[in-house]
Amino acid sequence: MEIIKKMSEYGHEQIVFVRDETVNLRAIIAVHSTVLGPALGGTRFWDYATEDDALFDVLRLSKGMTLKNAAAGLKLGGGKAVIIGDPKKLKTKELLLAYGEFINSLGGRFYTAEDVNINASDMAVLSETTNYVTGTPAVSGNPSPFTARGIYLAMKAGASVKFGSDSLRGKTVVVQGLGSVGYALCEHLYREGAALKVYDLNPAVVEKAVRELNATAIPAEELLTTACDIFAPCAMGAVLNTGNVKSLQCGIVAGAANNVLLDAATGDALEQKGVLYLPDYIINAGGVINCGMEIVEGIYDADTVSAKVAGIYETTLKIIALAKEKRIGTYQAACPLLLTLIFYSKFSTG
Ligand code: NAI
């Protein structure tokens, strides 16, 4: 693979390949941009089928973090890391400590936080070998509840435009992935009286949602074909493509997963179908707002974070309005403005 060519295609500054066989560590750290500040992004532990799959994921995720952090008004750039392998077999304290040393060697160009299969207690372990971690239990902690609340508020904003009211009572929401964010999102929706239809690879969490949140379990193959008001992808990215968008029967797509759309053509296909897409990096920013405060302000205050997360409702409305005014897709509405902001900042700060 021509990696530098890929870097220039996505606009990356730096890719670091990491290996320590003594602890079975193989990872890729991608620093997309440090124009606005040090790059912040989670570390994902995932058993990728191939190294190319891991690279594809980390390139897309880290670019998304540049946009997300800028959209959230944080003086932070974007990055992301993936640790390759099955976390159930490979995640050990030794591996995390070794990984922390590699992060440390970047000298603060990259800060990391939780992502899929990496939790707040793993952050505490990393903090033994590097200071460049956030989301540790001792400070800002698990970002997922903030992420879930932001998505819930964005859904309400989307519903106000799409359905004429921001109440989600009686609305049917299909949720893919009941992890830290997906389950917390379901709790918000349940409290408001929405009907939940859910699927997760892990049957135990599905059973829990059925038991505690009156959810209906659906099989994987019905996720994209079930009639509903909102489809919420809260597992992995690239869930929607131009092919499967045709089968969707929802009014809104809004979820936690980063890079929900495989490509821009998928965004256009949703637009043509009349499905309102709420851009992932706008609506799932609650987590970075939480973790980012620790880095940017040097202090942590949950009330300030909550107030900023509440702003996701208004931001979502602005994106929808801008898309309507410019006659472009919502997936296009935020991006050019953010890129302008990032490049303006580059020139204004020298
Ligand atoms: P998690 O690891 O706690 O949960 C992921 C869940 O998805 C697990 O229950 C897993 O079994 C399930 N899953 C994986 N593949 C699946 C599939 N194909 N179909 C159905 N279920 C599947 O992860 P978390 O933290 O809840 O994150 C979920 C998504 O949201 C990820 O894409 C993550 O990058 C994104 N995100 C998370 C943030 C956070 O604050 N945790 C912030 C912003 C984005």
mmCIF file of C-alpha atoms and ligand atoms in Angstrom:
data_model
loop_
_atom_site.group_PDB
_atom_site.id
_atom_site.type_symbol
_atom_site.label_atom_id
_atom_site.label_comp_id
_atom_site.label_asym_id
_atom_site.label_seq_id
_atom_site.Cartn_x
_atom_site.Cartn_y
_atom_site.Cartn_z
ATOM 1 C CA MET A 1 0.000 0.000 0.000
ATOM 2 C CA GLU A 2 1.197 3.524 -0.781
ATOM 3 C CA ILE A 3 0.805 4.986 2.674
ATOM 4 C CA ILE A 4 2.120 8.514 2.088
ATOM 5 C CA LYS A 5 -0.186 8.779 -0.914
ATOM 6 C CA LYS A 6 -3.075 7.797 1.380
ATOM 7 C CA MET A 7 -1.913 10.397 3.924
ATOM 8 C CA SER A 8 -2.025 13.148 1.348
ATOM 9 C CA GLU A 9 -5.429 11.964 0.132
ATOM 10 C CA TYR A 10 -6.848 12.326 3.678
ATOM 11 C CA GLY A 11 -4.626 15.298 4.635
ATOM 12 C CA HIS A 12 -2.695 13.620 7.464
ATOM 13 C CA GLU A 13 0.374 15.019 9.181
ATOM 14 C CA GLN A 14 1.753 11.842 10.703
ATOM 15 C CA ILE A 15 1.107 8.118 10.988
ATOM 16 C CA VAL A 16 2.970 6.093 13.594
ATOM 17 C CA PHE A 17 3.121 2.299 13.383
ATOM 18 C CA VAL A 18 3.718 0.722 16.750
ATOM 19 C CA ARG A 19 4.933 -2.804 17.581
ATOM 20 C CA ASP A 20 6.060 -4.510 20.783
ATOM 21 C CA GLU A 21 5.914 -8.283 20.412
ATOM 22 C CA THR A 22 6.784 -8.855 24.088
ATOM 23 C CA VAL A 23 3.265 -7.679 24.982
ATOM 24 C CA ASN A 24 1.525 -8.521 21.653
ATOM 25 C CA LEU A 25 1.077 -4.845 20.848
ATOM 26 C CA ARG A 26 0.423 -3.760 17.281
ATOM 27 C CA ALA A 27 -1.105 -0.335 16.846
ATOM 28 C CA ILE A 28 -1.422 2.597 14.486
ATOM 29 C CA ILE A 29 -1.548 6.176 15.766
ATOM 30 C CA ALA A 30 -2.790 8.694 13.198
ATOM 31 C CA VAL A 31 -2.296 12.414 13.782
ATOM 32 C CA HIS A 32 -4.489 14.100 11.206
ATOM 33 C CA SER A 33 -4.046 17.756 12.187
ATOM 34 C CA THR A 34 -2.424 19.789 14.946
ATOM 35 C CA VAL A 35 -3.331 23.150 13.400
ATOM 36 C CA LEU A 36 -5.825 24.070 16.119
ATOM 37 C CA GLY A 37 -3.884 22.360 18.922
ATOM 38 C CA PRO A 38 -2.663 18.932 19.981
ATOM 39 C CA ALA A 39 -4.551 16.105 18.317
ATOM 40 C CA LEU A 40 -7.197 14.443 20.504
ATOM 41 C CA GLY A 41 -8.893 11.181 19.681
ATOM 42 C CA GLY A 42 -9.800 7.868 21.232
ATOM 43 C CA THR A 43 -7.975 4.571 21.026
ATOM 44 C CA ARG A 44 -9.982 1.692 19.576
ATOM 45 C CA PHE A 45 -9.118 -1.960 20.285
ATOM 46 C CA TRP A 46 -10.515 -4.062 17.455
ATOM 47 C CA ASP A 47 -9.837 -7.378 15.771
ATOM 48 C CA TYR A 48 -9.531 -6.077 12.201
ATOM 49 C CA ALA A 49 -9.612 -8.687 9.442
ATOM 50 C CA THR A 50 -6.577 -7.098 7.763
ATOM 51 C CA GLU A 51 -4.021 -4.366 8.466
ATOM 52 C CA ASP A 52 -5.453 -2.433 5.530
ATOM 53 C CA ASP A 53 -8.838 -2.428 7.299
ATOM 54 C CA ALA A 54 -7.170 -1.030 10.433
ATOM 55 C CA LEU A 55 -5.392 1.666 8.442
ATOM 56 C CA PHE A 56 -8.589 2.601 6.574
ATOM 57 C CA ASP A 57 -10.435 2.924 9.891
ATOM 58 C CA VAL A 58 -7.788 5.004 11.641
ATOM 59 C CA LEU A 59 -7.342 7.355 8.654
ATOM 60 C CA ARG A 60 -11.074 8.059 8.450
ATOM 61 C CA LEU A 61 -11.588 8.276 12.206
ATOM 62 C CA SER A 62 -8.687 10.674 12.785
ATOM 63 C CA LYS A 63 -9.804 13.015 10.010
ATOM 64 C CA GLY A 64 -13.275 12.970 11.528
ATOM 65 C CA MET A 65 -11.758 14.002 14.869
ATOM 66 C CA THR A 66 -10.228 17.135 13.304
ATOM 67 C CA LEU A 67 -13.688 18.163 12.125
ATOM 68 C CA LYS A 68 -15.398 17.106 15.353
ATOM 69 C CA ASN A 69 -13.022 18.967 17.651
ATOM 70 C CA ALA A 70 -13.210 22.108 15.497
ATOM 71 C CA ALA A 71 -17.018 21.907 15.350
ATOM 72 C CA ALA A 72 -17.139 21.602 19.127
ATOM 73 C CA GLY A 73 -15.119 24.837 19.388
ATOM 74 C CA LEU A 74 -12.127 23.103 20.980
ATOM 75 C CA LYS A 75 -8.594 24.349 20.432
ATOM 76 C CA LEU A 76 -7.602 20.820 19.556
ATOM 77 C CA GLY A 77 -6.589 18.996 16.424
ATOM 78 C CA GLY A 78 -7.667 15.534 15.389
ATOM 79 C CA GLY A 79 -6.106 12.125 15.793
ATOM 80 C CA LYS A 80 -7.051 8.565 16.540
ATOM 81 C CA ALA A 81 -5.367 5.265 17.321
ATOM 82 C CA VAL A 82 -6.240 1.633 16.787
ATOM 83 C CA ILE A 83 -4.792 -1.343 18.615
ATOM 84 C CA ILE A 84 -5.070 -4.392 16.397
ATOM 85 C CA GLY A 85 -6.299 -7.714 17.783
ATOM 86 C CA ASP A 86 -8.964 -9.317 19.931
ATOM 87 C CA PRO A 87 -9.206 -7.279 23.145
ATOM 88 C CA LYS A 88 -10.639 -10.268 25.030
ATOM 89 C CA LYS A 89 -7.403 -12.175 24.408
ATOM 90 C CA LEU A 90 -4.810 -9.401 24.138
ATOM 91 C CA LYS A 91 -5.795 -6.540 26.438
ATOM 92 C CA THR A 92 -3.371 -6.719 29.371
ATOM 93 C CA LYS A 93 -1.927 -4.141 31.733
ATOM 94 C CA GLU A 94 1.511 -4.738 30.170
ATOM 95 C CA LEU A 95 0.205 -4.015 26.676
ATOM 96 C CA LEU A 96 -1.490 -0.791 27.824
ATOM 97 C CA LEU A 97 1.632 0.386 29.661
ATOM 98 C CA ALA A 98 3.772 -0.244 26.582
ATOM 99 C CA TYR A 99 1.222 1.552 24.392
ATOM 100 C CA GLY A 100 1.278 4.504 26.828
ATOM 101 C CA GLU A 101 5.040 4.788 26.365
ATOM 102 C CA PHE A 102 4.584 5.102 22.612
ATOM 103 C CA ILE A 103 1.993 7.860 23.116
ATOM 104 C CA ASN A 104 4.425 9.576 25.442
ATOM 105 C CA SER A 105 7.153 9.464 22.801
ATOM 106 C CA LEU A 106 4.999 11.782 20.648
ATOM 107 C CA GLY A 107 5.620 14.521 23.221
ATOM 108 C CA GLY A 108 2.034 15.782 23.439
ATOM 109 C CA ARG A 109 1.182 15.901 19.744
ATOM 110 C CA PHE A 110 -1.491 13.263 20.476
ATOM 111 C CA TYR A 111 -3.796 12.873 23.483
ATOM 112 C CA THR A 112 -5.994 9.823 23.721
ATOM 113 C CA ALA A 113 -9.250 8.818 25.397
ATOM 114 C CA GLU A 114 -11.779 5.968 25.427
ATOM 115 C CA ASP A 115 -13.219 4.336 22.327
ATOM 116 C CA VAL A 116 -14.581 0.919 21.413
ATOM 117 C CA ASN A 117 -13.182 -1.707 23.844
ATOM 118 C CA ILE A 118 -11.091 0.883 25.717
ATOM 119 C CA ASN A 119 -12.636 2.224 28.912
ATOM 120 C CA ALA A 120 -11.951 4.730 31.678
ATOM 121 C CA SER A 121 -10.002 2.219 33.796
ATOM 122 C CA ASP A 122 -7.754 1.542 30.783
ATOM 123 C CA MET A 123 -7.108 5.308 30.697
ATOM 124 C CA ALA A 124 -5.983 5.100 34.328
ATOM 125 C CA VAL A 125 -3.473 2.387 33.349
ATOM 126 C CA LEU A 126 -2.189 4.444 30.397
ATOM 127 C CA SER A 127 -1.697 7.412 32.710
ATOM 128 C CA GLU A 128 1.018 5.416 34.495
ATOM 129 C CA THR A 129 3.276 5.752 31.446
ATOM 130 C CA THR A 130 2.033 8.958 29.786
ATOM 131 C CA ASN A 131 0.425 12.254 30.768
ATOM 132 C CA TYR A 132 -1.189 12.555 27.373
ATOM 133 C CA VAL A 133 -4.436 10.842 28.319
ATOM 134 C CA THR A 134 -7.805 12.244 29.250
ATOM 135 C CA GLY A 135 -11.052 10.696 30.445
ATOM 136 C CA THR A 136 -9.379 9.047 33.452
ATOM 137 C CA PRO A 137 -11.740 8.133 36.328
ATOM 138 C CA ALA A 138 -9.942 10.639 38.588
ATOM 139 C CA VAL A 139 -10.839 13.622 36.361
ATOM 140 C CA SER A 140 -13.387 13.752 33.514
ATOM 141 C CA GLY A 141 -14.086 9.999 33.552
ATOM 142 C CA ASN A 142 -16.215 8.056 31.088
ATOM 143 C CA PRO A 143 -17.259 10.430 28.246
ATOM 144 C CA SER A 144 -20.057 8.166 26.982
ATOM 145 C CA PRO A 145 -22.946 9.635 29.027
ATOM 146 C CA PHE A 146 -22.123 13.085 27.570
ATOM 147 C CA THR A 147 -21.934 11.648 24.072
ATOM 148 C CA ALA A 148 -25.293 9.927 24.547
ATOM 149 C CA ARG A 149 -26.940 13.098 25.838
ATOM 150 C CA GLY A 150 -25.663 15.126 22.877
ATOM 151 C CA ILE A 151 -27.061 12.595 20.413
ATOM 152 C CA TYR A 152 -30.377 12.490 22.239
ATOM 153 C CA LEU A 153 -30.620 16.310 22.057
ATOM 154 C CA ALA A 154 -29.634 16.281 18.378
ATOM 155 C CA MET A 155 -32.378 13.729 17.708
ATOM 156 C CA LYS A 156 -34.871 16.085 19.341
ATOM 157 C CA ALA A 157 -33.618 18.978 17.215
ATOM 158 C CA GLY A 158 -33.895 16.812 14.094
ATOM 159 C CA ALA A 159 -37.380 15.668 15.100
ATOM 160 C CA SER A 160 -38.532 19.278 15.499
ATOM 161 C CA VAL A 161 -37.681 19.892 11.839
ATOM 162 C CA LYS A 162 -38.619 16.519 10.385
ATOM 163 C CA PHE A 163 -41.727 15.719 12.436
ATOM 164 C CA GLY A 164 -42.821 19.206 13.557
ATOM 165 C CA SER A 165 -42.210 18.583 17.284
ATOM 166 C CA ASP A 166 -39.108 17.792 19.271
ATOM 167 C CA SER A 167 -40.927 15.297 21.437
ATOM 168 C CA LEU A 168 -39.743 11.737 20.933
ATOM 169 C CA ARG A 169 -42.670 10.244 22.841
ATOM 170 C CA GLY A 170 -44.228 7.508 20.740
ATOM 171 C CA LYS A 171 -41.445 7.635 18.147
ATOM 172 C CA THR A 172 -39.802 4.351 17.140
ATOM 173 C CA VAL A 173 -36.011 4.308 17.254
ATOM 174 C CA VAL A 174 -33.923 1.432 15.876
ATOM 175 C CA VAL A 175 -30.584 1.266 17.696
ATOM 176 C CA GLN A 176 -27.576 -0.698 16.448
ATOM 177 C CA GLY A 177 -25.023 -1.226 19.223
ATOM 178 C CA LEU A 178 -25.835 -1.101 22.930
ATOM 179 C CA GLY A 179 -22.385 -0.278 24.281
ATOM 180 C CA SER A 180 -21.457 2.624 26.537
ATOM 181 C CA VAL A 181 -23.100 5.220 24.289
ATOM 182 C CA GLY A 182 -25.878 3.161 22.694
ATOM 183 C CA TYR A 183 -27.270 1.915 25.984
ATOM 184 C CA ALA A 184 -27.141 5.354 27.634
ATOM 185 C CA LEU A 185 -28.888 6.804 24.578
ATOM 186 C CA CYS A 186 -31.610 4.162 24.913
ATOM 187 C CA GLU A 187 -32.116 5.172 28.545
ATOM 188 C CA HIS A 188 -32.805 8.788 27.490
ATOM 189 C CA LEU A 189 -35.191 7.611 24.775
ATOM 190 C CA TYR A 190 -36.981 5.195 27.099
ATOM 191 C CA ARG A 191 -37.479 7.929 29.703
ATOM 192 C CA GLU A 192 -39.083 10.123 27.039
ATOM 193 C CA GLY A 193 -41.454 7.363 25.927
ATOM 194 C CA ALA A 194 -39.883 6.302 22.635
ATOM 195 C CA ALA A 195 -40.270 2.700 21.458
ATOM 196 C CA LEU A 196 -36.914 0.945 21.042
ATOM 197 C CA LYS A 197 -35.964 -1.778 18.573
ATOM 198 C CA VAL A 198 -32.430 -2.938 19.203
ATOM 199 C CA TYR A 199 -29.602 -5.170 18.053
ATOM 200 C CA ASP A 200 -26.109 -5.828 19.406
ATOM 201 C CA LEU A 201 -23.572 -8.570 18.691
ATOM 202 C CA ASN A 202 -23.662 -9.241 22.435
ATOM 203 C CA PRO A 203 -26.998 -10.924 23.318
ATOM 204 C CA ALA A 204 -26.599 -10.102 27.022
ATOM 205 C CA VAL A 205 -26.955 -6.342 26.485
ATOM 206 C CA VAL A 206 -29.927 -6.898 24.198
ATOM 207 C CA GLU A 207 -31.629 -8.950 26.910
ATOM 208 C CA LYS A 208 -30.876 -6.178 29.418
ATOM 209 C CA ALA A 209 -32.486 -3.560 27.146
ATOM 210 C CA VAL A 210 -35.531 -5.776 26.647
ATOM 211 C CA ARG A 211 -35.825 -6.273 30.398
ATOM 212 C CA GLU A 212 -35.062 -2.744 31.600
ATOM 213 C CA LEU A 213 -36.110 -0.484 28.728
ATOM 214 C CA ASN A 214 -39.013 -2.419 27.253
ATOM 215 C CA ALA A 215 -37.033 -2.719 24.003
ATOM 216 C CA THR A 216 -37.850 -5.171 21.236
ATOM 217 C CA ALA A 217 -34.946 -7.285 20.001
ATOM 218 C CA ILE A 218 -34.556 -7.436 16.235
ATOM 219 C CA PRO A 219 -32.122 -9.526 14.169
ATOM 220 C CA ALA A 220 -29.115 -7.931 12.457
ATOM 221 C CA GLU A 221 -30.591 -8.343 8.995
ATOM 222 C CA GLU A 222 -33.631 -6.235 9.946
ATOM 223 C CA LEU A 223 -31.665 -3.226 11.227
ATOM 224 C CA LEU A 224 -31.837 -1.360 7.950
ATOM 225 C CA THR A 225 -35.259 -2.526 6.812
ATOM 226 C CA THR A 226 -37.378 -1.997 9.919
ATOM 227 C CA ALA A 227 -39.872 0.854 9.631
ATOM 228 C CA CYS A 228 -39.015 3.474 12.239
ATOM 229 C CA ASP A 229 -38.769 7.212 12.809
ATOM 230 C CA ILE A 230 -35.052 7.269 13.641
ATOM 231 C CA PHE A 231 -32.214 4.871 12.864
ATOM 232 C CA ALA A 232 -29.372 5.211 15.380
ATOM 233 C CA PRO A 233 -26.122 3.468 14.391
ATOM 234 C CA CYS A 234 -24.100 3.244 17.616
ATOM 235 C CA ALA A 235 -21.580 0.508 16.775
ATOM 236 C CA MET A 236 -18.993 0.748 14.011
ATOM 237 C CA GLY A 237 -18.603 3.113 11.037
ATOM 238 C CA ALA A 238 -19.404 2.830 7.319
ATOM 239 C CA VAL A 239 -22.785 1.252 8.127
ATOM 240 C CA LEU A 240 -24.577 3.002 5.292
ATOM 241 C CA ASN A 241 -23.697 2.899 1.611
ATOM 242 C CA THR A 242 -25.492 3.798 -1.605
ATOM 243 C CA GLY A 243 -26.738 0.212 -1.911
ATOM 244 C CA ASN A 244 -28.300 -0.349 1.495
ATOM 245 C CA VAL A 245 -29.674 3.191 1.876
ATOM 246 C CA LYS A 246 -32.384 2.128 -0.564
ATOM 247 C CA SER A 247 -33.887 -0.245 1.995
ATOM 248 C CA LEU A 248 -34.020 2.254 4.881
ATOM 249 C CA GLN A 249 -37.487 3.083 6.168
ATOM 250 C CA CYS A 250 -36.708 5.892 8.594
ATOM 251 C CA GLY A 251 -37.111 9.664 8.684
ATOM 252 C CA ILE A 252 -33.832 10.477 10.432
ATOM 253 C CA VAL A 253 -30.402 8.858 10.760
ATOM 254 C CA ALA A 254 -28.621 9.956 13.953
ATOM 255 C CA GLY A 255 -26.186 7.881 15.952
ATOM 256 C CA ALA A 256 -22.932 7.667 17.867
ATOM 257 C CA ALA A 257 -20.834 5.784 15.329
ATOM 258 C CA ASN A 258 -18.125 7.814 13.637
ATOM 259 C CA ASN A 259 -18.143 7.812 9.833
ATOM 260 C CA VAL A 260 -21.632 6.364 9.523
ATOM 261 C CA LEU A 261 -21.640 7.108 5.789
ATOM 262 C CA LEU A 262 -19.239 5.110 3.641
ATOM 263 C CA ASP A 263 -18.754 8.086 1.316
ATOM 264 C CA ALA A 264 -20.220 11.347 0.077
ATOM 265 C CA ALA A 265 -22.406 9.529 -2.457
ATOM 266 C CA THR A 266 -24.172 7.851 0.491
ATOM 267 C CA GLY A 267 -24.965 11.291 1.896
ATOM 268 C CA ASP A 268 -26.432 12.293 -1.453
ATOM 269 C CA ALA A 269 -28.480 9.078 -1.604
ATOM 270 C CA LEU A 270 -29.974 9.807 1.832
ATOM 271 C CA GLU A 271 -30.758 13.344 0.755
ATOM 272 C CA GLN A 272 -32.510 12.169 -2.414
ATOM 273 C CA LYS A 273 -34.514 9.662 -0.394
ATOM 274 C CA GLY A 274 -35.669 12.449 1.938
ATOM 275 C CA VAL A 275 -33.955 11.005 5.007
ATOM 276 C CA LEU A 276 -32.562 13.661 7.354
ATOM 277 C CA TYR A 277 -28.972 12.768 8.217
ATOM 278 C CA LEU A 278 -27.560 14.392 11.351
ATOM 279 C CA PRO A 279 -23.772 14.486 10.837
ATOM 280 C CA ASP A 280 -21.964 12.142 13.234
ATOM 281 C CA TYR A 281 -19.114 14.464 14.143
ATOM 282 C CA ILE A 282 -21.528 17.241 15.096
ATOM 283 C CA ILE A 283 -23.918 15.202 17.215
ATOM 284 C CA ASN A 284 -21.508 12.782 18.935
ATOM 285 C CA ALA A 285 -19.187 15.547 20.186
ATOM 286 C CA GLY A 286 -20.356 15.320 23.832
ATOM 287 C CA GLY A 287 -17.482 12.988 24.670
ATOM 288 C CA VAL A 288 -14.742 15.223 23.284
ATOM 289 C CA ILE A 289 -16.313 18.266 24.891
ATOM 290 C CA ASN A 290 -15.989 16.388 28.190
ATOM 291 C CA CYS A 291 -12.438 15.068 27.691
ATOM 292 C CA GLY A 292 -11.254 18.149 25.835
ATOM 293 C CA MET A 293 -11.984 20.473 28.727
ATOM 294 C CA GLU A 294 -9.366 18.675 30.790
ATOM 295 C CA ILE A 295 -6.704 19.357 28.152
ATOM 296 C CA VAL A 296 -7.680 22.808 26.943
ATOM 297 C CA GLU A 297 -8.659 24.421 30.249
ATOM 298 C CA GLY A 298 -6.391 22.362 32.483
ATOM 299 C CA ILE A 299 -9.328 21.975 34.889
ATOM 300 C CA TYR A 300 -12.549 19.996 34.754
ATOM 301 C CA ASP A 301 -16.033 21.205 35.553
ATOM 302 C CA ALA A 302 -19.008 18.938 34.817
ATOM 303 C CA ASP A 303 -21.540 21.820 34.794
ATOM 304 C CA THR A 304 -19.600 23.709 32.105
ATOM 305 C CA VAL A 305 -19.373 20.519 30.075
ATOM 306 C CA SER A 306 -23.125 19.887 30.414
ATOM 307 C CA ALA A 307 -23.919 23.423 29.250
ATOM 308 C CA LYS A 308 -21.689 22.987 26.178
ATOM 309 C CA VAL A 309 -23.202 19.594 25.371
ATOM 310 C CA ALA A 310 -26.664 21.173 25.534
ATOM 311 C CA GLY A 311 -25.504 23.464 22.707
ATOM 312 C CA ILE A 312 -25.521 20.456 20.344
ATOM 313 C CA TYR A 313 -29.302 20.971 19.997
ATOM 314 C CA GLU A 314 -28.806 24.467 18.516
ATOM 315 C CA THR A 315 -25.781 23.437 16.441
ATOM 316 C CA THR A 316 -27.841 20.648 14.867
ATOM 317 C CA LEU A 317 -30.622 23.101 13.993
ATOM 318 C CA LYS A 318 -28.042 25.446 12.427
ATOM 319 C CA ILE A 319 -26.590 22.666 10.265
ATOM 320 C CA ILE A 320 -30.051 21.666 9.067
ATOM 321 C CA ALA A 321 -30.945 25.302 8.300
ATOM 322 C CA LEU A 322 -27.665 25.905 6.466
ATOM 323 C CA ALA A 323 -28.160 22.771 4.363
ATOM 324 C CA LYS A 324 -31.657 23.928 3.448
ATOM 325 C CA GLU A 325 -30.552 27.470 2.611
ATOM 326 C CA LYS A 326 -27.620 26.343 0.442
ATOM 327 C CA ARG A 327 -29.568 23.405 -1.009
ATOM 328 C CA ILE A 328 -26.869 20.960 0.005
ATOM 329 C CA GLY A 329 -26.863 17.801 2.102
ATOM 330 C CA THR A 330 -26.507 18.101 5.867
ATOM 331 C CA TYR A 331 -23.332 16.016 5.565
ATOM 332 C CA GLN A 332 -21.896 18.845 3.423
ATOM 333 C CA ALA A 333 -23.181 21.742 5.494
ATOM 334 C CA ALA A 334 -20.686 21.641 8.354
ATOM 335 C CA CYS A 335 -17.526 20.503 6.651
ATOM 336 C CA PRO A 336 -16.531 23.426 4.398
ATOM 337 C CA LEU A 337 -17.082 25.926 7.197
ATOM 338 C CA LEU A 338 -14.900 23.920 9.530
ATOM 339 C CA LEU A 339 -12.121 23.496 7.025
ATOM 340 C CA THR A 340 -12.163 27.255 6.483
ATOM 341 C CA LEU A 341 -11.944 27.780 10.234
ATOM 342 C CA ILE A 342 -9.027 25.362 10.543
ATOM 343 C CA PHE A 343 -7.063 26.942 7.700
ATOM 344 C CA TYR A 344 -7.890 30.481 8.830
ATOM 345 C CA SER A 345 -6.541 29.569 12.229
ATOM 346 C CA LYS A 346 -3.374 28.169 10.653
ATOM 347 C CA PHE A 347 -2.672 31.457 8.901
ATOM 348 C CA SER A 348 -3.701 33.692 11.788
ATOM 349 C CA THR A 349 -1.486 31.880 14.300
ATOM 350 C CA GLY A 350 1.415 31.577 11.921
HETATM 351 P P1 NAI B 1 -18.609 0.250 23.079
HETATM 352 O O1 NAI B 1 -17.437 -0.614 22.811
HETATM 353 O O2 NAI B 1 -18.951 0.531 24.498
HETATM 354 O O3 NAI B 1 -19.911 -0.394 22.395
HETATM 355 C C1 NAI B 1 -19.962 -0.822 21.092
HETATM 356 C C2 NAI B 1 -21.114 -1.825 21.038
HETATM 357 O O4 NAI B 1 -21.373 -2.119 19.677
HETATM 358 C C3 NAI B 1 -20.780 -3.141 21.729
HETATM 359 O O5 NAI B 1 -21.849 -3.495 22.598
HETATM 360 C C4 NAI B 1 -20.623 -4.132 20.576
HETATM 361 O O6 NAI B 1 -21.019 -5.445 20.920
HETATM 362 C C5 NAI B 1 -21.548 -3.527 19.541
HETATM 363 N N1 NAI B 1 -21.254 -3.863 18.167
HETATM 364 C C6 NAI B 1 -20.063 -3.882 17.522
HETATM 365 N N2 NAI B 1 -20.239 -4.201 16.222
HETATM 366 C C7 NAI B 1 -21.573 -4.370 16.040
HETATM 367 C C8 NAI B 1 -22.393 -4.677 14.936
HETATM 368 N N3 NAI B 1 -21.873 -4.902 13.734
HETATM 369 N N4 NAI B 1 -23.722 -4.743 15.132
HETATM 370 C C9 NAI B 1 -24.264 -4.530 16.345
HETATM 371 N N5 NAI B 1 -23.547 -4.234 17.430
HETATM 372 C C10 NAI B 1 -22.220 -4.155 17.279
HETATM 373 O O7 NAI B 1 -18.410 1.579 22.246
HETATM 374 P P2 NAI B 1 -19.052 3.019 22.496
HETATM 375 O O8 NAI B 1 -18.129 3.800 23.349
HETATM 376 O O9 NAI B 1 -20.470 2.866 22.902
HETATM 377 O O10 NAI B 1 -18.958 3.663 21.043
HETATM 378 C C11 NAI B 1 -19.906 3.319 20.040
HETATM 379 C C12 NAI B 1 -19.593 4.107 18.790
HETATM 380 O O11 NAI B 1 -19.678 5.497 19.072
HETATM 381 C C13 NAI B 1 -18.178 3.893 18.230
HETATM 382 O O12 NAI B 1 -18.219 3.959 16.827
HETATM 383 C C14 NAI B 1 -17.403 5.058 18.787
HETATM 384 O O13 NAI B 1 -16.298 5.399 17.985
HETATM 385 C C15 NAI B 1 -18.462 6.133 18.739
HETATM 386 N N6 NAI B 1 -18.239 7.217 19.673
HETATM 387 C C16 NAI B 1 -18.114 6.971 21.005
HETATM 388 C C17 NAI B 1 -17.916 8.011 21.888
HETATM 389 C C18 NAI B 1 -17.869 7.784 23.365
HETATM 390 O O14 NAI B 1 -17.976 8.768 24.118
HETATM 391 N N7 NAI B 1 -17.736 6.543 23.840
HETATM 392 C C19 NAI B 1 -17.776 9.391 21.412
HETATM 393 C C20 NAI B 1 -18.020 9.549 19.993
HETATM 394 C C21 NAI B 1 -18.196 8.494 19.167
#
